[in-house]
Amino acid sequence: MSISAEVAGNLTSAGVNGQHAPLAQTVLRPAVDIFEDAEGVTLYADIPGVSKERLNVHVDGKTLLLEGTVQPANGSQADGNGTRYRRSFALSRELDPERIEAKVKDGVLTLRVPKRAENRPRKIEIQ
Amino acid sequence: MFGTLRGFEVSLFDEFRRLQREVDDVFGRDVHHSFTRGAFPAIDVVSNPQQVDVYLTAPGIDAKALDISIQQNVLSVTGRREAQVEDKASLHRQERFSGEFRRVITLPEDVDPSHVSASYVDGVVRISVQRREAAKPRQIEIH
């Protein structure tokens, strides 16, 4: 498996922060689907209310971090105000973090992480 | 002195935890289940004297296929979210909801079912229902 177990401590630290942070700031772990094929890994994450401008995808070494802030509802003090999404993943060595593609549509983030060229299967043509 | 105080806080906290456990026990696993699976989409309701806004966080749905209906003050939303299917790929993790959903929300009695509008932005459905004139607070001036 290529995008594996969340970085240890992510959940714990969120929990600890949750106790001390003001109630207005809620940090949620987005639900994800992860698929792997021969060429790479595709990750889908639910981040409703987060626009492209308020979403950050960071890669630091082997850690992939998703962070997004919910757009506050105009003029109202909706519950959604201050809600943030955050989740991190450990990338395995066979993935190429330099070539990650990300797009957001209707509150779903799609991330494509290709495998390094040497880890992709090559088809040998028979002459 | 501080030791006593801290001891008190810890025991109070423990007491809350015990209560929480008891509540969990009473409702059993079904509650947990309904929060994680059945509660799609999550709902926020925000109201002011002019209108009631219902927000459903439903990312990645076909909003045009949503069935939103209101009868008097009962709003119901029915829809489905297709499962993500990838050919020639193996699934490592599947946490996102898929399938059909239906949520029914009782709104304040003074809403006007003939003045409803809905939008879908960044995976959030917003349904705004106007409230009737009579229900709005009126300023009475003394002459």
Short mmCIF file of C-alpha atoms in Angstrom, two decimals, chain A residues 9 12 23-24 41 44 54 58 74 80 102 104:
data_model
loop_
_atom_site.label_atom_id
_atom_site.label_comp_id
_atom_site.label_asym_id
_atom_site.label_seq_id
_atom_site.Cartn_x
_atom_site.Cartn_y
_atom_site.Cartn_z
CA GLY A 9 0.11 11.54 16.43
CA THR A 12 -3.87 12.63 19.11
CA LEU A 23 -15.02 26.02 20.64
CA ALA A 24 -15.45 28.05 17.46
CA VAL A 41 -2.38 6.49 -6.28
CA TYR A 44 -10.51 11.53 -2.88
CA ARG A 54 -8.85 28.06 1.10
CA HIS A 58 1.68 20.40 1.42
CA ASN A 74 -22.21 35.19 4.32
CA GLY A 80 -19.71 26.00 9.94
CA ALA A 102 -4.71 18.28 -7.23
CA VAL A 104 -11.26 20.47 -6.27
#
